[in-house]
Amino acid sequence: MAGTEGDQFLKQATGRNTRGMLRVIILCLIAGAAVSSRLFSVIRFESIIHEFDPWFNFRATKYLVQNGFYSFWDWFDDRTWHPLGRVTGGTLYPGLMVTSGVIYHLLRFLALPVDIRNICVLLAPGFSGLTALATYLLTSEMVTSPSAGLLAAAFMGITPGYISRSVAGSYDNEAIAIFLLVFTFFLWIKAVKNGSVFWGALTALFYGYMVSAWGGYVFITNLLPLHAFVLICMGRYSPRLYVSYTSWYALGTLASMQIPFVGFLPIRSSEHMSALGVFGLLQVVGFVEFVRTQLPSKQFQTLLRALVLIIFLVSFGGLVILTLSGVIAPWTGRFYSLWDTGYAKIHIPIIASVSEHQPTAWPAFFFDLSMMIWLFPAGVYLCFRSLTDEQVFIVIYSVLASYFAGVMVRLMLTLTPIVCVASAIAFSQILDTYLDAEMPKLEMKENGTSEPAKVAATAILPDGLRSTRSPLIGVYSYASKLTVVGASAVYLMLFVLHCTWVTSNAYSSPSVVLASRLPDGSQHIIDDYREAYYWLRQNTPDNAKIMSWWDYGYQIGGMADRPTLVDNNTWNNTHIATVGKAMSSREEVSYPIMRQHEVDYVLVVFGGLLGYSGDDINKFLWMVRIAEGIWPDEVKERDFFTARGEYRVDDEATLTMKNSLMYKMSYYNYNALFPAGQAQDRVRGARLPAEGPQLSTIEEAFTSENWIIRIYKVKDLDNFGRDHQSAGAFDKGHKKKRASKRKGARVLRVE
Amino acid sequence: MPPKSRHTQTSPPSSSTPARPAPSSSSSSKASSSSALDAQDIVLSVWNKYLEKTPQRVKLLDSFMGFLAVVGVLQFVYCCLVGNFPFNAFLSGFSATVGQFVLTASLRIQTNPENKAEFESISTERAFADFVFGSLLLHFFCVNFIN
């Protein structure tokens, strides 16, 4: 909003100083709005880390702050993936942790000792202010209009598409990555425009920072070469392009290889080959251009062009051969599933099981981008009108990012910056045209005058039309100006309202505490997660291993501070399948698995009492599928459905379902809460069987207040060497009945 | 930036040259031998022109680039012969030559008076300072990567 008000001032202000002053004030206001609109969750609840992934980042940051940089770099974490451990220093993007570590030490140096948790919580809002600034810089490079940059900054500051990943407390890689993405693009545009090694090297530096921060750097690695390639294909090769691209690639590739997690990937994997290919192509093109200037001969040109084509084809063919022969790694599943959208569901259920990896629905675009989604194509169209080198970049970026955002929900995040830029271009075009208070004179005959209205008008209207050649250009009545400007102002207001509403209602709820409303309107907070995690933290031995589904691995590691078997970093599919098998098998099968993995406690999430739908029974089928991928003979998805193909938990549930460890753990003793025979599962809407499941190899250790988290202790081996079933039967007094049966089949003692 | 005007100049077909067929149509052995002669002439003329017209400093830059290319090729050949066991060492050495080559080429392009129009914001001194900055970064990365 501040942007449009500033616009009106900018038109009137004449002095450069006034404008600069206004610009600074506006940008500060935008940054303030960007930061403060992200603080809903901190003000409503508390300053706490929200989702699953950020808990690991937080834990790693704490490790970095406590143990120093070098031990963080070589950190072997033996408290995750229990029997295996995780080489954390080599399997994470350290940019986020190092950034907040630097901020932590800087603040201490300034005698402001701030807790590392608060730095982590407030890092994303802080960087969103910087993102707004970077968007301003990027847009100012794109167009000459003075207002477009400020508008884009304002859009970027409050758009829900970006806020969704950067509210206070979401301490995820995207928190700083989007700033780095936009800033890298700004530097790249600057480099291409100036043809300067300095800007190219800065691009490489920030690209290296981006590589250290987020796996989405691959987007940059492919977008910049594509930009260069399209420029070459359009016949716009210039020495500036050579200088900027090669200095970026030579330095940036080396910079990216310094990150241990990336390592040799930039020369070994297919995702990075486009950058290398364009680098080679640019060398050839540059050399050919050089030779061409030496030789005026015309027939030589065709030869040279053929040479370029042949070399391009040969190198492309070589790339294909190298990929097929395995020297260069093919596309990884995560990236490949962006092209073949059905791939993940068939081959890698663990990728398809993440809810963020689903295709985006239309309402999501309107919800996240509001009015920008229909200004966006207009902005891209305007870029086509005056197609300069940097506007080609906008076009490419928007086409690519739109596709990716359509394929995957979480990639809406990379679409948002370009939507802001393009729609700000369109919007500022409208404002620049209609907000000019000066009336064009009717008898103006030529286009050469330097009046801003005229220049702006010629910019929007194409040459060659009769209306362009004839002198009647401009808006002549105050009424029409007022209407259009008024409508735009209303749209901007509505945009602010929409953004605030969406942020407040949809994106500002921590998933650790569940908020609900009591009938009288007061807030009721359900805090079962932390209750259970703190129970684990205080009532179990320090190295008790917790087995749970991988979603909760990071939170257990972060809040309960106990070793886990699997966690959200899904690098070992087999290990996850092992847990899935243990959860979905009979107790007799699961118990040996748990013994082999030294599991002490098993944690399940159960939302049946409260109607909390994200519980483990609803995720159960994914456990089954992932386990089935490894042991197709022992775990079968079909067995969990009734004969009619229904997934039920009530009386008609299949025997496999009823005997699975997950079912037993979830519904153990659940009947006791209700009058006899009336146990009800509020999520599945099912009435449970009258007799609850019996557990023999594990025992209930803790159940949280609303039964959301249930923790079971794995029993030790029986003292008399019996299996747990018979021991349980003995304790209940079934001994006599069994004893008569057991007469017959005895085996000879071997030892 | 408008497209270069050379696209419009590609019109004269190869038949307009009287004596020799076009070098691109090298189907018969006769044509290929004559085009080889042609190429030899072209290369010779380019070489002579280069010797005449290039300033001394640019020749210095060119010899440096030639040296870098030779070093790079030597490293690559050694890598092919012996194997790439410390792969990071090979990579950092090789990419040091490649990067330095590219930076030097950039300096050469930027200081070329013919490209004055493209780089109006960059003076020769600025180009050299940029070159130093880029090279320092490059060497820092390479030394860090070689372990």
PDB file of C-alpha atoms in Angstrom, chain B residues 2-138:
ATOM      1  CA  PRO B   2      18.219  -5.147 -32.012  1.00  0.00           C
ATOM      2  CA  PRO B   3      19.349  -8.305 -33.738  1.00  0.00           C
ATOM      3  CA  LYS B   4      22.641  -7.995 -35.512  1.00  0.00           C
ATOM      4  CA  SER B   5      22.494  -7.004 -39.114  1.00  0.00           C
ATOM      5  CA  ARG B   6      24.484 -10.026 -40.245  1.00  0.00           C
ATOM      6  CA  HIS B   7      21.340 -12.084 -40.544  1.00  0.00           C
ATOM      7  CA  THR B   8      20.291 -10.103 -43.497  1.00  0.00           C
ATOM      8  CA  GLN B   9      23.659 -10.417 -45.144  1.00  0.00           C
ATOM      9  CA  THR B  10      23.717 -14.159 -45.511  1.00  0.00           C
ATOM     10  CA  SER B  11      21.868 -13.967 -48.795  1.00  0.00           C
ATOM     11  CA  PRO B  12      24.653 -14.442 -51.400  1.00  0.00           C
ATOM     12  CA  PRO B  13      24.660 -18.116 -52.345  1.00  0.00           C
ATOM     13  CA  SER B  14      27.816 -20.091 -52.831  1.00  0.00           C
ATOM     14  CA  SER B  15      27.464 -20.091 -56.599  1.00  0.00           C
ATOM     15  CA  SER B  16      28.316 -16.417 -56.732  1.00  0.00           C
ATOM     16  CA  THR B  17      31.957 -17.181 -56.005  1.00  0.00           C
ATOM     17  CA  PRO B  18      33.379 -18.030 -59.398  1.00  0.00           C
ATOM     18  CA  ALA B  19      36.322 -20.357 -58.976  1.00  0.00           C
ATOM     19  CA  ARG B  20      35.673 -22.661 -56.075  1.00  0.00           C
ATOM     20  CA  PRO B  21      32.556 -24.390 -54.848  1.00  0.00           C
ATOM     21  CA  ALA B  22      31.265 -23.563 -51.385  1.00  0.00           C
ATOM     22  CA  PRO B  23      33.234 -25.146 -48.590  1.00  0.00           C
ATOM     23  CA  SER B  24      30.096 -26.519 -47.036  1.00  0.00           C
ATOM     24  CA  SER B  25      29.388 -28.765 -50.031  1.00  0.00           C
ATOM     25  CA  SER B  26      32.361 -31.023 -49.446  1.00  0.00           C
ATOM     26  CA  SER B  27      30.929 -34.162 -50.982  1.00  0.00           C
ATOM     27  CA  SER B  28      33.532 -34.825 -53.650  1.00  0.00           C
ATOM     28  CA  SER B  29      37.223 -35.194 -52.885  1.00  0.00           C
ATOM     29  CA  LYS B  30      38.102 -32.404 -55.290  1.00  0.00           C
ATOM     30  CA  ALA B  31      35.904 -29.951 -53.490  1.00  0.00           C
ATOM     31  CA  SER B  32      37.266 -30.933 -50.125  1.00  0.00           C
ATOM     32  CA  SER B  33      40.878 -30.511 -51.213  1.00  0.00           C
ATOM     33  CA  SER B  34      40.141 -27.107 -52.667  1.00  0.00           C
ATOM     34  CA  SER B  35      38.253 -26.086 -49.548  1.00  0.00           C
ATOM     35  CA  ALA B  36      41.231 -27.220 -47.501  1.00  0.00           C
ATOM     36  CA  LEU B  37      43.386 -24.936 -49.602  1.00  0.00           C
ATOM     37  CA  ASP B  38      40.806 -22.259 -49.062  1.00  0.00           C
ATOM     38  CA  ALA B  39      40.861 -22.808 -45.349  1.00  0.00           C
ATOM     39  CA  GLN B  40      44.632 -22.649 -45.360  1.00  0.00           C
ATOM     40  CA  ASP B  41      44.477 -19.296 -47.079  1.00  0.00           C
ATOM     41  CA  ILE B  42      41.944 -18.050 -44.637  1.00  0.00           C
ATOM     42  CA  VAL B  43      43.928 -19.175 -41.636  1.00  0.00           C
ATOM     43  CA  LEU B  44      47.085 -17.616 -43.037  1.00  0.00           C
ATOM     44  CA  SER B  45      45.361 -14.318 -43.696  1.00  0.00           C
ATOM     45  CA  VAL B  46      43.816 -14.308 -40.255  1.00  0.00           C
ATOM     46  CA  TRP B  47      47.190 -15.046 -38.711  1.00  0.00           C
ATOM     47  CA  ASN B  48      48.922 -12.275 -40.612  1.00  0.00           C
ATOM     48  CA  LYS B  49      46.213  -9.843 -39.804  1.00  0.00           C
ATOM     49  CA  TYR B  50      46.381 -10.842 -36.177  1.00  0.00           C
ATOM     50  CA  LEU B  51      50.139 -10.299 -36.056  1.00  0.00           C
ATOM     51  CA  GLU B  52      49.805  -6.919 -37.667  1.00  0.00           C
ATOM     52  CA  LYS B  53      46.848  -5.409 -35.956  1.00  0.00           C
ATOM     53  CA  THR B  54      46.850  -6.736 -32.411  1.00  0.00           C
ATOM     54  CA  PRO B  55      48.400  -4.477 -29.798  1.00  0.00           C
ATOM     55  CA  GLN B  56      51.223  -5.774 -27.662  1.00  0.00           C
ATOM     56  CA  ARG B  57      49.172  -6.018 -24.461  1.00  0.00           C
ATOM     57  CA  VAL B  58      46.482  -8.029 -26.124  1.00  0.00           C
ATOM     58  CA  LYS B  59      49.122 -10.364 -27.507  1.00  0.00           C
ATOM     59  CA  LEU B  60      50.373 -10.774 -23.964  1.00  0.00           C
ATOM     60  CA  LEU B  61      46.881 -11.687 -22.835  1.00  0.00           C
ATOM     61  CA  ASP B  62      46.575 -14.092 -25.732  1.00  0.00           C
ATOM     62  CA  SER B  63      49.806 -15.822 -24.903  1.00  0.00           C
ATOM     63  CA  PHE B  64      48.631 -16.159 -21.314  1.00  0.00           C
ATOM     64  CA  MET B  65      45.393 -17.706 -22.528  1.00  0.00           C
ATOM     65  CA  GLY B  66      47.355 -20.050 -24.741  1.00  0.00           C
ATOM     66  CA  PHE B  67      49.488 -21.055 -21.792  1.00  0.00           C
ATOM     67  CA  LEU B  68      46.373 -21.702 -19.707  1.00  0.00           C
ATOM     68  CA  ALA B  69      44.896 -23.819 -22.464  1.00  0.00           C
ATOM     69  CA  VAL B  70      48.083 -25.874 -22.664  1.00  0.00           C
ATOM     70  CA  VAL B  71      48.160 -26.365 -18.896  1.00  0.00           C
ATOM     71  CA  GLY B  72      44.531 -27.390 -18.909  1.00  0.00           C
ATOM     72  CA  VAL B  73      45.036 -29.884 -21.705  1.00  0.00           C
ATOM     73  CA  LEU B  74      48.097 -31.317 -19.960  1.00  0.00           C
ATOM     74  CA  GLN B  75      46.140 -31.791 -16.754  1.00  0.00           C
ATOM     75  CA  PHE B  76      43.328 -33.418 -18.621  1.00  0.00           C
ATOM     76  CA  VAL B  77      45.633 -35.779 -20.460  1.00  0.00           C
ATOM     77  CA  TYR B  78      47.369 -36.673 -17.210  1.00  0.00           C
ATOM     78  CA  CYS B  79      43.982 -37.328 -15.659  1.00  0.00           C
ATOM     79  CA  CYS B  80      43.025 -39.571 -18.560  1.00  0.00           C
ATOM     80  CA  LEU B  81      46.296 -41.470 -18.373  1.00  0.00           C
ATOM     81  CA  VAL B  82      46.673 -41.915 -14.639  1.00  0.00           C
ATOM     82  CA  GLY B  83      43.103 -41.784 -13.387  1.00  0.00           C
ATOM     83  CA  ASN B  84      41.227 -39.287 -11.329  1.00  0.00           C
ATOM     84  CA  PHE B  85      41.778 -40.540  -7.829  1.00  0.00           C
ATOM     85  CA  PRO B  86      41.909 -37.263  -5.904  1.00  0.00           C
ATOM     86  CA  PHE B  87      39.063 -36.025  -8.019  1.00  0.00           C
ATOM     87  CA  ASN B  88      38.740 -32.757  -6.146  1.00  0.00           C
ATOM     88  CA  ALA B  89      42.400 -31.998  -6.798  1.00  0.00           C
ATOM     89  CA  PHE B  90      41.966 -32.600 -10.508  1.00  0.00           C
ATOM     90  CA  LEU B  91      38.800 -30.578 -10.558  1.00  0.00           C
ATOM     91  CA  SER B  92      40.224 -27.618  -8.739  1.00  0.00           C
ATOM     92  CA  GLY B  93      43.338 -27.583 -10.879  1.00  0.00           C
ATOM     93  CA  PHE B  94      41.422 -27.973 -14.092  1.00  0.00           C
ATOM     94  CA  SER B  95      38.722 -25.490 -13.232  1.00  0.00           C
ATOM     95  CA  ALA B  96      41.374 -23.035 -12.111  1.00  0.00           C
ATOM     96  CA  THR B  97      42.760 -23.040 -15.646  1.00  0.00           C
ATOM     97  CA  VAL B  98      39.314 -22.919 -17.190  1.00  0.00           C
ATOM     98  CA  GLY B  99      38.166 -20.144 -14.915  1.00  0.00           C
ATOM     99  CA  GLN B 100      41.309 -18.131 -15.383  1.00  0.00           C
ATOM    100  CA  PHE B 101      41.035 -18.599 -19.130  1.00  0.00           C
ATOM    101  CA  VAL B 102      37.496 -17.349 -19.104  1.00  0.00           C
ATOM    102  CA  LEU B 103      38.304 -14.384 -16.917  1.00  0.00           C
ATOM    103  CA  THR B 104      41.212 -13.432 -19.134  1.00  0.00           C
ATOM    104  CA  ALA B 105      38.996 -13.732 -22.168  1.00  0.00           C
ATOM    105  CA  SER B 106      36.513 -11.456 -20.455  1.00  0.00           C
ATOM    106  CA  LEU B 107      39.235  -8.933 -19.762  1.00  0.00           C
ATOM    107  CA  ARG B 108      40.324  -9.130 -23.369  1.00  0.00           C
ATOM    108  CA  ILE B 109      36.771  -8.584 -24.564  1.00  0.00           C
ATOM    109  CA  GLN B 110      36.158  -5.708 -22.212  1.00  0.00           C
ATOM    110  CA  THR B 111      39.349  -3.868 -23.073  1.00  0.00           C
ATOM    111  CA  ASN B 112      38.884  -4.349 -26.783  1.00  0.00           C
ATOM    112  CA  PRO B 113      38.204  -0.888 -28.267  1.00  0.00           C
ATOM    113  CA  GLU B 114      35.830  -2.440 -30.793  1.00  0.00           C
ATOM    114  CA  ASN B 115      33.500  -3.412 -27.991  1.00  0.00           C
ATOM    115  CA  LYS B 116      33.401   0.094 -26.589  1.00  0.00           C
ATOM    116  CA  ALA B 117      29.714   0.401 -27.367  1.00  0.00           C
ATOM    117  CA  GLU B 118      28.816  -2.727 -25.439  1.00  0.00           C
ATOM    118  CA  PHE B 119      30.642  -1.772 -22.288  1.00  0.00           C
ATOM    119  CA  GLU B 120      30.170   1.926 -21.982  1.00  0.00           C
ATOM    120  CA  SER B 121      30.026   1.757 -18.206  1.00  0.00           C
ATOM    121  CA  ILE B 122      33.302  -0.104 -17.821  1.00  0.00           C
ATOM    122  CA  SER B 123      36.623   1.583 -18.270  1.00  0.00           C
ATOM    123  CA  THR B 124      39.824  -0.346 -18.920  1.00  0.00           C
ATOM    124  CA  GLU B 125      41.008   0.138 -15.361  1.00  0.00           C
ATOM    125  CA  ARG B 126      37.684  -1.009 -14.026  1.00  0.00           C
ATOM    126  CA  ALA B 127      37.880  -4.083 -16.226  1.00  0.00           C
ATOM    127  CA  PHE B 128      41.311  -4.884 -14.833  1.00  0.00           C
ATOM    128  CA  ALA B 129      40.126  -4.401 -11.247  1.00  0.00           C
ATOM    129  CA  ASP B 130      37.197  -6.709 -11.958  1.00  0.00           C
ATOM    130  CA  PHE B 131      39.613  -9.223 -13.392  1.00  0.00           C
ATOM    131  CA  VAL B 132      41.704  -9.096 -10.230  1.00  0.00           C
ATOM    132  CA  PHE B 133      38.614  -9.479  -8.058  1.00  0.00           C
ATOM    133  CA  GLY B 134      37.354 -12.451 -10.051  1.00  0.00           C
ATOM    134  CA  SER B 135      40.759 -14.119 -10.079  1.00  0.00           C
ATOM    135  CA  LEU B 136      41.164 -13.703  -6.323  1.00  0.00           C
ATOM    136  CA  LEU B 137      37.794 -15.332  -5.746  1.00  0.00           C
ATOM    137  CA  LEU B 138      38.643 -18.103  -8.158  1.00  0.00           C
TER     138      LEU B 138
END
